[in-house]
Short mmCIF file of C-alpha atoms in Angstrom, two decimals:
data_model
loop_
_atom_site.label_atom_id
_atom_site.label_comp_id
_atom_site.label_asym_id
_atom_site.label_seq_id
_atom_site.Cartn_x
_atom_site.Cartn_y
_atom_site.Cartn_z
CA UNK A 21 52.01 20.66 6.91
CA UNK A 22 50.03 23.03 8.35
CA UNK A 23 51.91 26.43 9.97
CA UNK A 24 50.98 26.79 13.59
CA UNK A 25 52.38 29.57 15.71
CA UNK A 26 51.61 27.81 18.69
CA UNK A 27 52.68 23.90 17.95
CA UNK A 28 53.59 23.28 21.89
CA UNK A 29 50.93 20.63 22.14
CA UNK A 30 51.49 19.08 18.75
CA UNK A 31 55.20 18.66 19.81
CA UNK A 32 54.18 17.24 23.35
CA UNK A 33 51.74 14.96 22.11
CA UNK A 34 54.67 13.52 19.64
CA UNK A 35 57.45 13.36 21.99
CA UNK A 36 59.42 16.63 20.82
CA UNK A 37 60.96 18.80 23.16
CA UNK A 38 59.06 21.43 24.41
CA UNK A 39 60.35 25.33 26.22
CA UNK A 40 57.12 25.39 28.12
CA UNK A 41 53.96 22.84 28.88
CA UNK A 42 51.46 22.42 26.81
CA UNK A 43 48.11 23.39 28.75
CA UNK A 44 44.26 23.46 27.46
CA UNK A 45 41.20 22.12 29.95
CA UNK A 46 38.19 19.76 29.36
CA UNK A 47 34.93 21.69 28.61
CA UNK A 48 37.05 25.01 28.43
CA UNK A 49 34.03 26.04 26.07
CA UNK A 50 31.12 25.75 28.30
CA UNK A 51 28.96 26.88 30.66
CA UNK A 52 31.60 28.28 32.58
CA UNK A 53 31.84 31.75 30.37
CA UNK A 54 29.15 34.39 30.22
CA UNK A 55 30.07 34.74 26.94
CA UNK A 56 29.32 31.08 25.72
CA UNK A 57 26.01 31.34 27.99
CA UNK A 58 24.83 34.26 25.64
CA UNK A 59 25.27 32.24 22.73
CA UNK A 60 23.51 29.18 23.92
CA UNK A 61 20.30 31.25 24.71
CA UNK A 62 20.79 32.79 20.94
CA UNK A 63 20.78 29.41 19.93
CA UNK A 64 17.74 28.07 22.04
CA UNK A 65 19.16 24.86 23.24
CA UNK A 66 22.30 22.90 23.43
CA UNK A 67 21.29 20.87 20.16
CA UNK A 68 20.82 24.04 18.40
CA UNK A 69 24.25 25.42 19.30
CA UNK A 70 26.08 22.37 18.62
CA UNK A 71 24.49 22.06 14.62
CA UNK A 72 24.98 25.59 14.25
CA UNK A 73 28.43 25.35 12.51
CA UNK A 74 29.20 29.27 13.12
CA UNK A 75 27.78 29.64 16.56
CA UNK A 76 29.43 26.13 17.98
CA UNK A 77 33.08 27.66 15.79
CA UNK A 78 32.41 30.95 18.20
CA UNK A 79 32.41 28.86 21.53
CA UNK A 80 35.10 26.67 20.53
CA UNK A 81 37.50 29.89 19.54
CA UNK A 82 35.62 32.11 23.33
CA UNK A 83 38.50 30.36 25.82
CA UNK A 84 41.87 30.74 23.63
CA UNK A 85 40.78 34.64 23.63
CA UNK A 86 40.22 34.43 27.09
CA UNK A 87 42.52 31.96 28.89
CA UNK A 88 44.87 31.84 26.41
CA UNK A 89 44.92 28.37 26.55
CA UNK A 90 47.51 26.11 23.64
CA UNK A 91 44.74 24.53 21.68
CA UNK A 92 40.86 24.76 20.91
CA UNK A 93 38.65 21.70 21.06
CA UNK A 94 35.79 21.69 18.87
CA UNK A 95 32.61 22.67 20.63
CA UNK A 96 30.23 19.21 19.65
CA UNK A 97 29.19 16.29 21.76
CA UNK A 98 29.83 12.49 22.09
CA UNK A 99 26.42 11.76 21.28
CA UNK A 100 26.13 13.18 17.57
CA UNK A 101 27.54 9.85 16.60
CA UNK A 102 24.73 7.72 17.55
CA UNK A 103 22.45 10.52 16.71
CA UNK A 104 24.15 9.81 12.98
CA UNK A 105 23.82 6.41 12.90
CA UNK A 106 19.73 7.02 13.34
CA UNK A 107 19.34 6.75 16.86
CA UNK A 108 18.35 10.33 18.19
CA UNK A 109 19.08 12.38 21.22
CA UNK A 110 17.43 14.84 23.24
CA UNK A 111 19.25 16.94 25.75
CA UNK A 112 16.80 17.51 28.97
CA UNK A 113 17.69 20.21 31.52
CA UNK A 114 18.83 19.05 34.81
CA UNK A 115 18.43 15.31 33.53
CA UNK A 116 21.36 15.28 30.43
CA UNK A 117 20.71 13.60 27.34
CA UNK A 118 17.83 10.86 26.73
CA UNK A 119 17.07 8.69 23.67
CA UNK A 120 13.82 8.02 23.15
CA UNK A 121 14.89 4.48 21.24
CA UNK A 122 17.50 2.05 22.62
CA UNK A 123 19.26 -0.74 21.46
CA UNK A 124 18.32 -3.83 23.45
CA UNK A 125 17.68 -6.74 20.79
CA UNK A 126 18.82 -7.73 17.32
CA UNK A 127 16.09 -6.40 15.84
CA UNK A 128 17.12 -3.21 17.07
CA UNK A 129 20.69 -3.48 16.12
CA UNK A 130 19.33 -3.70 12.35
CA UNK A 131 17.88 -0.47 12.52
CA UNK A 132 20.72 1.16 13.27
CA UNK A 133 23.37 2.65 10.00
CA UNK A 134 27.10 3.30 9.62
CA UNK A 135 27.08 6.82 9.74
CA UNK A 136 28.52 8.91 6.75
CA UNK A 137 29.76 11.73 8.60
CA UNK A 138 30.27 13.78 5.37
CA UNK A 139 26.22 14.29 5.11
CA UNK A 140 25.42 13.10 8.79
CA UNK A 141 27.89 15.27 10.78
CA UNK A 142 28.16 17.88 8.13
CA UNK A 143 27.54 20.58 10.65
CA UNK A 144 30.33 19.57 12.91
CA UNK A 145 32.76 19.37 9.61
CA UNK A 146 31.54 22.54 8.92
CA UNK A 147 32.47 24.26 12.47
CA UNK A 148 35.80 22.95 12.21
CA UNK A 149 36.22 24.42 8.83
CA UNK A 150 35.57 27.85 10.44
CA UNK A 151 36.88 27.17 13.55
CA UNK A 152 40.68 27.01 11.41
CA UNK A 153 39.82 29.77 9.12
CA UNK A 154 39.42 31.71 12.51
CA UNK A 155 41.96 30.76 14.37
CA UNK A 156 44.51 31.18 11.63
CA UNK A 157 47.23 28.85 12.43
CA UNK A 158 47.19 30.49 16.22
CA UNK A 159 46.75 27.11 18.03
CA UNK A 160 45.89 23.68 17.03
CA UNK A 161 42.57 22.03 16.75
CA UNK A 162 41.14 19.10 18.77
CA UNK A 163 38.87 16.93 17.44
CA UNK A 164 37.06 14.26 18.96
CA UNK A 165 34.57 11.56 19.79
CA UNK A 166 33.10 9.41 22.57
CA UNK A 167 34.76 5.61 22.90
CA UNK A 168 32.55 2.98 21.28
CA UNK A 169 32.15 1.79 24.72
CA UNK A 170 30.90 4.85 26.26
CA UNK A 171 28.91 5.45 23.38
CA UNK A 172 27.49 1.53 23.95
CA UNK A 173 26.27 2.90 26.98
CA UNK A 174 23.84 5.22 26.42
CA UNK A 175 22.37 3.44 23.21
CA UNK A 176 21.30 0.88 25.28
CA UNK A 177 20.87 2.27 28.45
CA UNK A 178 18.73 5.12 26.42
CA UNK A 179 20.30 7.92 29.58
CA UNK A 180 23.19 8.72 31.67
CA UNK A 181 23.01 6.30 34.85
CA UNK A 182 25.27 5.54 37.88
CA UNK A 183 26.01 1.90 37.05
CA UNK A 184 24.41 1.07 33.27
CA UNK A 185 22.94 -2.10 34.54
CA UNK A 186 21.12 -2.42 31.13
CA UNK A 187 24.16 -2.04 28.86
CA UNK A 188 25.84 -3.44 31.39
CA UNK A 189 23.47 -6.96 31.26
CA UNK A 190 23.90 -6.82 27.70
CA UNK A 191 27.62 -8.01 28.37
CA UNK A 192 26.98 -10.92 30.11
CA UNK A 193 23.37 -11.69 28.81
CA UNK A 194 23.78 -11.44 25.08
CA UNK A 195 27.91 -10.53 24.21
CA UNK A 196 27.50 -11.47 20.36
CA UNK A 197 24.99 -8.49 20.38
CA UNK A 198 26.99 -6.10 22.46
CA UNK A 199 30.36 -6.97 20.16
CA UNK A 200 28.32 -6.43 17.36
CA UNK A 201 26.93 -3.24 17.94
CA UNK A 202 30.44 -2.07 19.60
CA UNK A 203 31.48 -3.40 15.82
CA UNK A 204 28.97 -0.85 14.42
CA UNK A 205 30.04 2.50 16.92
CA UNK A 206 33.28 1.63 15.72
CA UNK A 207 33.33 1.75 12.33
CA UNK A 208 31.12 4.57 12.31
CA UNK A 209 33.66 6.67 14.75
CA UNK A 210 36.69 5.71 12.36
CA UNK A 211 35.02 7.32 9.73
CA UNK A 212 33.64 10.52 11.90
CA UNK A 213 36.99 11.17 12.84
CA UNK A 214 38.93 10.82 9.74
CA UNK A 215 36.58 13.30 8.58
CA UNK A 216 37.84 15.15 11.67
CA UNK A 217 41.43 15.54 10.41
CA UNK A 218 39.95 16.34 6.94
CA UNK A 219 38.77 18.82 7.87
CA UNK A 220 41.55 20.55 9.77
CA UNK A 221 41.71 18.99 13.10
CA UNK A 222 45.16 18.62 14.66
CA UNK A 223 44.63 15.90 17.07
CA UNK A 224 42.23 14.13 18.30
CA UNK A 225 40.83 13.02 21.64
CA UNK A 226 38.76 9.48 22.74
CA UNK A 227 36.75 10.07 25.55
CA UNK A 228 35.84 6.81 27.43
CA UNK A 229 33.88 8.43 29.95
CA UNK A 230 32.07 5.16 31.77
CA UNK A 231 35.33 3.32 31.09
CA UNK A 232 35.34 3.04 35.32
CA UNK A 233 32.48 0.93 35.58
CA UNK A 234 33.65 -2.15 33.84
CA UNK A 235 36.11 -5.04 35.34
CA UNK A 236 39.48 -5.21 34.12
CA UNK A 237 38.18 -8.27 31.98
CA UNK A 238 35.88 -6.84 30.91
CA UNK A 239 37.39 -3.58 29.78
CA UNK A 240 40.03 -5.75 28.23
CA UNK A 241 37.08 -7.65 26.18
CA UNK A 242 34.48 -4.81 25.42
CA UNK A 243 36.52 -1.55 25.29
CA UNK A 244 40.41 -1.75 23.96
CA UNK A 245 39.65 -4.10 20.95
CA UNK A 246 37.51 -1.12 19.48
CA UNK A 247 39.52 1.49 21.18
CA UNK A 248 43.13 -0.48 18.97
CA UNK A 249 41.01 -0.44 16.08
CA UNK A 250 40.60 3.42 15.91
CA UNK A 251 43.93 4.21 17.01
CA UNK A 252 45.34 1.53 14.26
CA UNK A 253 43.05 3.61 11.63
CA UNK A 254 44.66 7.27 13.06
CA UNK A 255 48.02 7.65 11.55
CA UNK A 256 47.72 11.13 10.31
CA UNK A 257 47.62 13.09 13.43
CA UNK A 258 48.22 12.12 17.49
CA UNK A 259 45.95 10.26 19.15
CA UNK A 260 44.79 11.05 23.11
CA UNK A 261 43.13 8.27 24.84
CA UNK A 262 41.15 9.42 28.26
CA UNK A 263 39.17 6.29 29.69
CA UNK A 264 37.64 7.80 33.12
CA UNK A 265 38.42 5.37 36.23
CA UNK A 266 40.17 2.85 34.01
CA UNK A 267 43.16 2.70 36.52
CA UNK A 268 43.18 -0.91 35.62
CA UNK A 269 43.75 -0.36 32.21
CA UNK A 270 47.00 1.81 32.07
CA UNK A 271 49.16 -1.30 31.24
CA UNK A 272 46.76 -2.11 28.28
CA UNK A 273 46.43 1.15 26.93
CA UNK A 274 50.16 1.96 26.68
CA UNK A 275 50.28 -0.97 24.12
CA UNK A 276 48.03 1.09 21.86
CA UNK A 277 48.63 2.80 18.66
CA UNK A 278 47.96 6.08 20.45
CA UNK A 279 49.99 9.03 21.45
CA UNK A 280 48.80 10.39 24.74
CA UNK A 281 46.90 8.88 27.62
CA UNK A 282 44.80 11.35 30.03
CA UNK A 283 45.16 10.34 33.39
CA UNK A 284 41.63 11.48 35.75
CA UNK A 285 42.78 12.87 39.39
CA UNK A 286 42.72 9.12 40.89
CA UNK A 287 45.41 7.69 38.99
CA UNK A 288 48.69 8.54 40.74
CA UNK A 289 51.38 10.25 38.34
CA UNK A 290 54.67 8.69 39.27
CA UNK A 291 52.89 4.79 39.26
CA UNK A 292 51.10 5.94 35.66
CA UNK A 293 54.29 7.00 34.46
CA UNK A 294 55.84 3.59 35.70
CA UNK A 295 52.79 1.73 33.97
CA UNK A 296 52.53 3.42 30.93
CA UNK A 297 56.50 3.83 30.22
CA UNK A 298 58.89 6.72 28.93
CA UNK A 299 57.43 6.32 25.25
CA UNK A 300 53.63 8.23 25.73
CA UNK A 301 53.00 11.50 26.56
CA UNK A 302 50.77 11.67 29.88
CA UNK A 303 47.53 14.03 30.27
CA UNK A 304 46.04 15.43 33.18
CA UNK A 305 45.13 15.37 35.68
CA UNK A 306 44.67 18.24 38.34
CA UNK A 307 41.26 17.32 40.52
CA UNK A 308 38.34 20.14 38.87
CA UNK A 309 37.18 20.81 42.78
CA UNK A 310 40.71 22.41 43.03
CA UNK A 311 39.78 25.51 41.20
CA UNK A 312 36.89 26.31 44.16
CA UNK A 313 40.07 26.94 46.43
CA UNK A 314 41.36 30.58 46.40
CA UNK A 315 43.82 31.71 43.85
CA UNK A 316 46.55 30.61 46.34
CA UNK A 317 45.54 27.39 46.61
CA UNK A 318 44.81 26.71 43.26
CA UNK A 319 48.50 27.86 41.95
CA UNK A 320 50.01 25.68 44.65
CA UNK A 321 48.02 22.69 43.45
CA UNK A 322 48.65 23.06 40.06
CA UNK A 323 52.76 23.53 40.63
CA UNK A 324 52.45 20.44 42.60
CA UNK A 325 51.42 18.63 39.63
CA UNK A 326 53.65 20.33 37.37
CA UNK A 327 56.27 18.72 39.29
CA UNK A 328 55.10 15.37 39.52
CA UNK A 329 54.43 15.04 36.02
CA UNK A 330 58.35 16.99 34.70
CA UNK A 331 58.38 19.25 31.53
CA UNK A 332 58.25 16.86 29.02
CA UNK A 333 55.98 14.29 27.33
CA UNK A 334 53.21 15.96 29.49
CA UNK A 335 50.21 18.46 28.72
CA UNK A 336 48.98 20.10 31.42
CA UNK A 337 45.18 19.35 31.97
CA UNK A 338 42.06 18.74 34.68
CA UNK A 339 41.41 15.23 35.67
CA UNK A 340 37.83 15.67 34.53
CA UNK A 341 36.02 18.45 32.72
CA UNK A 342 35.64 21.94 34.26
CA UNK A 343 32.36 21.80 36.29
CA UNK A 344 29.78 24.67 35.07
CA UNK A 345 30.20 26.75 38.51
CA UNK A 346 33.90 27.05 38.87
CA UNK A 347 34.82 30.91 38.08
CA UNK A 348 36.48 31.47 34.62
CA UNK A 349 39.18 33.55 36.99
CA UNK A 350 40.32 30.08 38.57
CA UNK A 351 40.38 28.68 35.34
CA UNK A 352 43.13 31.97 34.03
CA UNK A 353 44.96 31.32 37.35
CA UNK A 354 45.50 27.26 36.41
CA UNK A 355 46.62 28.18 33.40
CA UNK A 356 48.77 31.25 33.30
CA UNK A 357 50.15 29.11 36.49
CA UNK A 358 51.71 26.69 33.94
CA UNK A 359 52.57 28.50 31.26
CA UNK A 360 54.79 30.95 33.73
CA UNK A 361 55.98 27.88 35.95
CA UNK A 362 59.64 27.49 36.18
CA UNK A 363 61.04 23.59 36.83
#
């Protein structure tokens, strides 16, 4: 076993006790730093940065040097997966990311590959092999990859959208087709992220990000079968689930093989400890547009999570990722508020 002088979130995430909560934040390496902003325009574009194994390594170490934060989360993106499986991406300013070939018939489907993430998402392996020669045991590393759902989404739909109606109409107009290419993402994610932990990370995160637009029956149909069969294949390291406006699903998701379950800023902490019981570690879940209040507003929101949530069996995170023009000073103040807060 690896020696980490900072294990707080490995112990949360597996039920140990803990002196202090556990705290890092979604997109922590982003656009929010000057610092990561100078390497992006070094690298020319987001793509560039995120296959540049030493450059995306130097973003993903930027925020423990300057919040201080209890674990680094490799800089990457969801959407190197389908990108490995032979269905590109390109990343358009002010729109987000658009793939110029979508998945919308058999035909299609055939195409597509099982990614082998050991030539396919060599770069990322590569970043996290850096990343831990860097960081030298200081924190742990987060890995991580999109949910096969989430990742449906944007193969079909082809770009980021409000509702998905395409992917969306693939449900109810051809299911054999959507299972099988949620079949597909699936396998293809195992693998990515076993390669993960092979490569040093710690833990890993699932982020269903459009998890909110689906019905209860069909999140339970379309999204946890894949999302059991990825936490079934994790055993070697803790396993975060974070399904975006899944309210619905709390129940369901508490009967996975998983460790932790990040609540977003809607889902009320007392009822999601009720639903999800005393035996998972809880995430969350502070709402981002908190940190544009002043630095007195943001401490007493964050302490009035802290003590909804309790010391243990919790990290301390946002509900959502950071948004790009929050200042990196409201980001210190969130967390040096929890890692000095006194139950």
């Amino acid at each position: 076993m690896e020696k980490l002088q900072n294990d707080l979130l490995l112990r949360a995430a597996q039920g140990l006790s803990v002196e202090r909560i556990p705290v890092w934040v979604m997109r922590q390496a982003g656009r929010i730093l000057p610092e990561y902003r100078e390497v992006r325009a070094k690298a020319g574009s987001f793509i560039g940065l995120a296959t540049n194994p030493e450059m995306a390594a130097e973003v993903t170490i930027q925020p423990v040097d300057r919040f201080g934060v209890d674990a680094a989360i490799i800089f990457s993106d969801i959407l190197v997966v389908p990108e490995a499986m032979g269905l590109p991406y390109l990343m358009e300013e002010q729109k987000g990311p658009v793939f110029p070939e979508v998945i919308r018939s058999a035909a299609d489907l055939s195409k597509i590959r099982d990614a082998n993430p050991e030539e396919d998402l060599k770069y990322v392996l590569d970043a996290i092999k850096i990343v831990k020669k860097e960081l030298a045991g200081r924190v742990p590393l987060i890995g991580f990859a999109g949910a096969p759902f989430t990742i449906f989404c944007y193969m079909v739909e082809g770009k980021g959208s409000k509702t998905f109606s395409q992917a969306k109409k693939m449900l109810y107009a051809d299911p054999a087709l959507a299972h099988a290419l949620l079949q597909k993402i699936t396998d293809s994610t195992i693998a990515y992220l076993k390669a993960q932990v092979g490569a040093g990370a710690n833990l890993l995160q699932i982020f269903d990000s459009w998890a909110g637009i689906l019905s209860p029956a069909q999140y339970s149909a379309f999204s946890t079968p894949y999302l059991k069969q990825i936490c079934d294949a994790i055993s070697e390291v803790p396993v975060t689930l974070f399904a975006k406006g899944a309210f619905f699903a709390r129940e369901e998701m508490a009967q996975l093989n998983c460790a932790t379950i990040g609540l977003d800023w809607n889902m009320d902490i007392a009822e999601s400890r009720r639903l999800v019981g005393p035996n998972k570690t809880l995430q969350g879940n502070l709402d981002p547009c908190a940190l544009y209040g002043d630095f007195k507003t943001v401490e007493a929101e964050t302490k009035a999570m802290l003590k909804a949530f309790g010391t243990q069996r919790y990290i301390a995170n946002l509900g959502h990722g950071v948004y790009p023009d929050i200042h990196p000073d409201k980001v210190k103040c969130f967390v040096d508020t929890i890692q000095n807060y006194q139950a």
